[in-house]
GROMACS .gro file of N, CA, C and O in nm:
model
  208
    1MET      N    1  -0.224  -1.606   0.966
    1MET     CA    2  -0.282  -1.474   0.945
    1MET      C    3  -0.231  -1.420   0.812
    1MET      O    4  -0.113  -1.430   0.782
    2PRO      N    5  -0.318  -1.359   0.732
    2PRO     CA    6  -0.276  -1.302   0.604
    2PRO      C    7  -0.176  -1.188   0.625
    2PRO      O    8  -0.175  -1.124   0.730
    3PRO      N    9  -0.094  -1.162   0.524
    3PRO     CA   10   0.006  -1.057   0.538
    3PRO      C   11  -0.054  -0.918   0.543
    3PRO      O   12  -0.165  -0.894   0.496
    4THR      N   13   0.019  -0.826   0.602
    4THR     CA   14  -0.015  -0.684   0.605
    4THR      C   15   0.100  -0.609   0.544
    4THR      O   16   0.216  -0.639   0.571
    5LYS      N   17   0.070  -0.512   0.459
    5LYS     CA   18   0.174  -0.428   0.402
    5LYS      C   19   0.156  -0.286   0.452
    5LYS      O   20   0.045  -0.235   0.458
    6GLU      N   21   0.266  -0.222   0.491
    6GLU     CA   22   0.264  -0.081   0.526
    6GLU      C   23   0.318  -0.006   0.405
    6GLU      O   24   0.426  -0.038   0.353
    7ILE      N   25   0.243   0.092   0.358
    7ILE     CA   26   0.275   0.160   0.234
    7ILE      C   27   0.276   0.311   0.256
    7ILE      O   28   0.192   0.364   0.329
    8LYS      N   29   0.371   0.378   0.191
    8LYS     CA   30   0.371   0.524   0.195
    8LYS      C   31   0.357   0.576   0.052
    8LYS      O   32   0.393   0.509  -0.044
    9CYS      N   33   0.302   0.695   0.041
    9CYS     CA   34   0.288   0.761  -0.088
    9CYS      C   35   0.397   0.867  -0.096
    9CYS      O   36   0.409   0.950  -0.007
   10THR      N   37   0.477   0.862  -0.201
   10THR     CA   38   0.589   0.955  -0.216
   10THR      C   39   0.552   1.077  -0.301
   10THR      O   40   0.638   1.158  -0.330
   11ASN      N   41   0.425   1.090  -0.337
   11ASN     CA   42   0.379   1.207  -0.412
   11ASN      C   43   0.395   1.330  -0.322
   11ASN      O   44   0.335   1.338  -0.216
   12PRO      N   45   0.475   1.430  -0.363
   12PRO     CA   46   0.498   1.546  -0.277
   12PRO      C   47   0.372   1.628  -0.252
   12PRO      O   48   0.366   1.705  -0.156
   13ASP      N   49   0.271   1.614  -0.335
   13ASP     CA   50   0.146   1.688  -0.318
   13ASP      C   51   0.043   1.612  -0.235
   13ASP      O   52  -0.066   1.663  -0.210
   14CYS      N   53   0.077   1.491  -0.192
   14CYS     CA   54  -0.017   1.409  -0.115
   14CYS      C   55   0.005   1.433   0.035
   14CYS      O   56   0.118   1.438   0.083
   15GLU      N   57  -0.104   1.444   0.107
   15GLU     CA   58  -0.098   1.468   0.251
   15GLU      C   59  -0.099   1.340   0.335
   15GLU      O   60  -0.089   1.345   0.456
   16LEU      N   61  -0.112   1.224   0.269
   16LEU     CA   62  -0.116   1.097   0.341
   16LEU      C   63   0.024   1.053   0.379
   16LEU      O   64   0.114   1.048   0.295
   17ASP      N   65   0.046   1.022   0.504
   17ASP     CA   66   0.177   0.979   0.553
   17ASP      C   67   0.202   0.834   0.516
   17ASP      O   68   0.300   0.801   0.451
   18MET      N   69   0.113   0.746   0.559
   18MET     CA   70   0.126   0.603   0.530
   18MET      C   71  -0.009   0.538   0.553
   18MET      O   72  -0.098   0.595   0.615
   19PHE      N   73  -0.024   0.416   0.501
   19PHE     CA   74  -0.145   0.339   0.526
   19PHE      C   75  -0.110   0.192   0.525
   19PHE      O   76  -0.004   0.153   0.477
   20GLU      N   77  -0.198   0.113   0.582
   20GLU     CA   78  -0.176  -0.032   0.587
   20GLU      C   79  -0.279  -0.101   0.499
   20GLU      O   80  -0.394  -0.059   0.492
   21VAL      N   81  -0.234  -0.205   0.433
   21VAL     CA   82  -0.322  -0.290   0.354
   21VAL      C   83  -0.328  -0.424   0.426
   21VAL      O   84  -0.225  -0.488   0.445
   22HIS      N   85  -0.448  -0.461   0.467
   22HIS     CA   86  -0.468  -0.589   0.534
   22HIS      C   87  -0.530  -0.685   0.435
   22HIS      O   88  -0.641  -0.664   0.389
   23TYR      N   89  -0.458  -0.788   0.401
   23TYR     CA   90  -0.502  -0.886   0.303
   23TYR      C   91  -0.601  -0.983   0.364
   23TYR      O   92  -0.607  -1.000   0.485
   24THR      N   93  -0.674  -1.051   0.278
   24THR     CA   94  -0.750  -1.169   0.318
   24THR      C   95  -0.681  -1.288   0.251
   24THR      O   96  -0.594  -1.271   0.166
   25TYR      N   97  -0.721  -1.405   0.286
   25TYR     CA   98  -0.659  -1.524   0.227
   25TYR      C   99  -0.694  -1.538   0.079
   25TYR      O  100  -0.633  -1.616   0.008
   26ASP      N  101  -0.792  -1.464   0.031
   26ASP     CA  102  -0.834  -1.472  -0.109
   26ASP      C  103  -0.744  -1.392  -0.203
   26ASP      O  104  -0.757  -1.405  -0.325
   27MET      N  105  -0.656  -1.309  -0.151
   27MET     CA  106  -0.566  -1.229  -0.237
   27MET      C  107  -0.464  -1.321  -0.302
   27MET      O  108  -0.410  -1.410  -0.236
   28PRO      N  109  -0.434  -1.301  -0.430
   28PRO     CA  110  -0.333  -1.383  -0.497
   28PRO      C  111  -0.196  -1.365  -0.432
   28PRO      O  112  -0.163  -1.257  -0.382
   29ASP      N  113  -0.116  -1.469  -0.432
   29ASP     CA  114   0.017  -1.465  -0.371
   29ASP      C  115   0.109  -1.364  -0.437
   29ASP      O  116   0.201  -1.314  -0.375
   30ASP      N  117   0.086  -1.333  -0.565
   30ASP     CA  118   0.175  -1.240  -0.636
   30ASP      C  119   0.129  -1.094  -0.627
   30ASP      O  120   0.175  -1.009  -0.702
   31THR      N  121   0.039  -1.062  -0.534
   31THR     CA  122  -0.006  -0.924  -0.515
   31THR      C  123   0.109  -0.839  -0.462
   31THR      O  124   0.177  -0.877  -0.368
   32THR      N  125   0.131  -0.723  -0.524
   32THR     CA  126   0.236  -0.631  -0.483
   32THR      C  127   0.179  -0.491  -0.464
   32THR      O  128   0.061  -0.467  -0.492
   33VAL      N  129   0.263  -0.399  -0.422
   33VAL     CA  130   0.222  -0.260  -0.403
   33VAL      C  131   0.172  -0.201  -0.535
   33VAL      O  132   0.083  -0.116  -0.537
   34ALA      N  133   0.224  -0.248  -0.647
   34ALA     CA  134   0.183  -0.197  -0.778
   34ALA      C  135   0.036  -0.224  -0.809
   34ALA      O  136  -0.021  -0.162  -0.899
   35ASP      N  137  -0.027  -0.312  -0.732
   35ASP     CA  138  -0.168  -0.344  -0.753
   35ASP      C  139  -0.262  -0.247  -0.682
   35ASP      O  140  -0.384  -0.259  -0.696
   36PHE      N  141  -0.208  -0.150  -0.608
   36PHE     CA  142  -0.289  -0.059  -0.528
   36PHE      C  143  -0.272   0.086  -0.572
   36PHE      O  144  -0.177   0.120  -0.642
   37ALA      N  145  -0.365   0.169  -0.529
   37ALA     CA  146  -0.358   0.314  -0.551
   37ALA      C  147  -0.367   0.384  -0.416
   37ALA      O  148  -0.427   0.331  -0.322
   38CYS      N  149  -0.308   0.501  -0.406
   38CYS     CA  150  -0.315   0.578  -0.282
   38CYS      C  151  -0.461   0.615  -0.255
   38CYS      O  152  -0.529   0.669  -0.343
   39PRO      N  153  -0.511   0.588  -0.136
   39PRO     CA  154  -0.650   0.620  -0.105
   39PRO      C  155  -0.677   0.770  -0.094
   39PRO      O  156  -0.792   0.812  -0.095
   40TYR      N  157  -0.572   0.851  -0.086
   40TYR     CA  158  -0.591   0.996  -0.073
   40TYR      C  159  -0.580   1.067  -0.207
   40TYR      O  160  -0.671   1.136  -0.249
   41CYS      N  161  -0.468   1.047  -0.277
   41CYS     CA  162  -0.447   1.120  -0.403
   41CYS      C  163  -0.478   1.037  -0.527
   41CYS      O  164  -0.486   1.091  -0.637
   42GLY      N  165  -0.490   0.906  -0.512
   42GLY     CA  166  -0.526   0.820  -0.623
   42GLY      C  167  -0.410   0.777  -0.710
   42GLY      O  168  -0.428   0.700  -0.804
   43GLU      N  169  -0.288   0.823  -0.681
   43GLU     CA  170  -0.172   0.786  -0.762
   43GLU      C  171  -0.137   0.639  -0.741
   43GLU      O  172  -0.159   0.583  -0.635
   44THR      N  173  -0.081   0.578  -0.844
   44THR     CA  174  -0.041   0.438  -0.835
   44THR      C  175   0.110   0.421  -0.842
   44THR      O  176   0.164   0.328  -0.785
   45ASP      N  177   0.178   0.510  -0.912
   45ASP     CA  178   0.323   0.494  -0.931
   45ASP      C  179   0.406   0.559  -0.823
   45ASP      O  180   0.528   0.557  -0.829
   46THR      N  181   0.343   0.617  -0.722
   46THR     CA  182   0.417   0.684  -0.614
   46THR      C  183   0.415   0.604  -0.484
   46THR      O  184   0.460   0.653  -0.382
   47LEU      N  185   0.364   0.482  -0.489
   47LEU     CA  186   0.356   0.402  -0.367
   47LEU      C  187   0.483   0.322  -0.346
   47LEU      O  188   0.543   0.272  -0.440
   48GLU      N  189   0.521   0.312  -0.220
   48GLU     CA  190   0.642   0.241  -0.183
   48GLU      C  191   0.613   0.162  -0.056
   48GLU      O  192   0.559   0.215   0.040
   49GLU      N  193   0.650   0.034  -0.057
   49GLU     CA  194   0.629  -0.050   0.062
   49GLU      C  195   0.734  -0.017   0.168
   49GLU      O  196   0.852  -0.003   0.139
   50LEU      N  197   0.688  -0.001   0.292
   50LEU     CA  198   0.778   0.023   0.404
   50LEU      C  199   0.818  -0.111   0.464
   50LEU      O  200   0.734  -0.199   0.482
   51THR      N  201   0.944  -0.127   0.494
   51THR     CA  202   0.993  -0.247   0.560
   51THR      C  203   1.018  -0.213   0.705
   51THR      O  204   1.098  -0.126   0.737
   52VAL      N  205   0.946  -0.282   0.791
   52VAL     CA  206   0.955  -0.253   0.934
   52VAL      C  207   1.035  -0.360   1.003
   52VAL      O  208   1.035  -0.472   0.972
   0.00000   0.00000   0.00000
């Protein structure tokens, strides 16, 4: 099964608590949180991967 990342946005003005990114097998192995943007506020540098 492809990996899933749980991500939170640390932007104090963003109302999104966290979101999950579900990969497909087509995603490159070197994909990181830096490749995504917050779906609510659109910021890219405020995302942080949660380790569960």
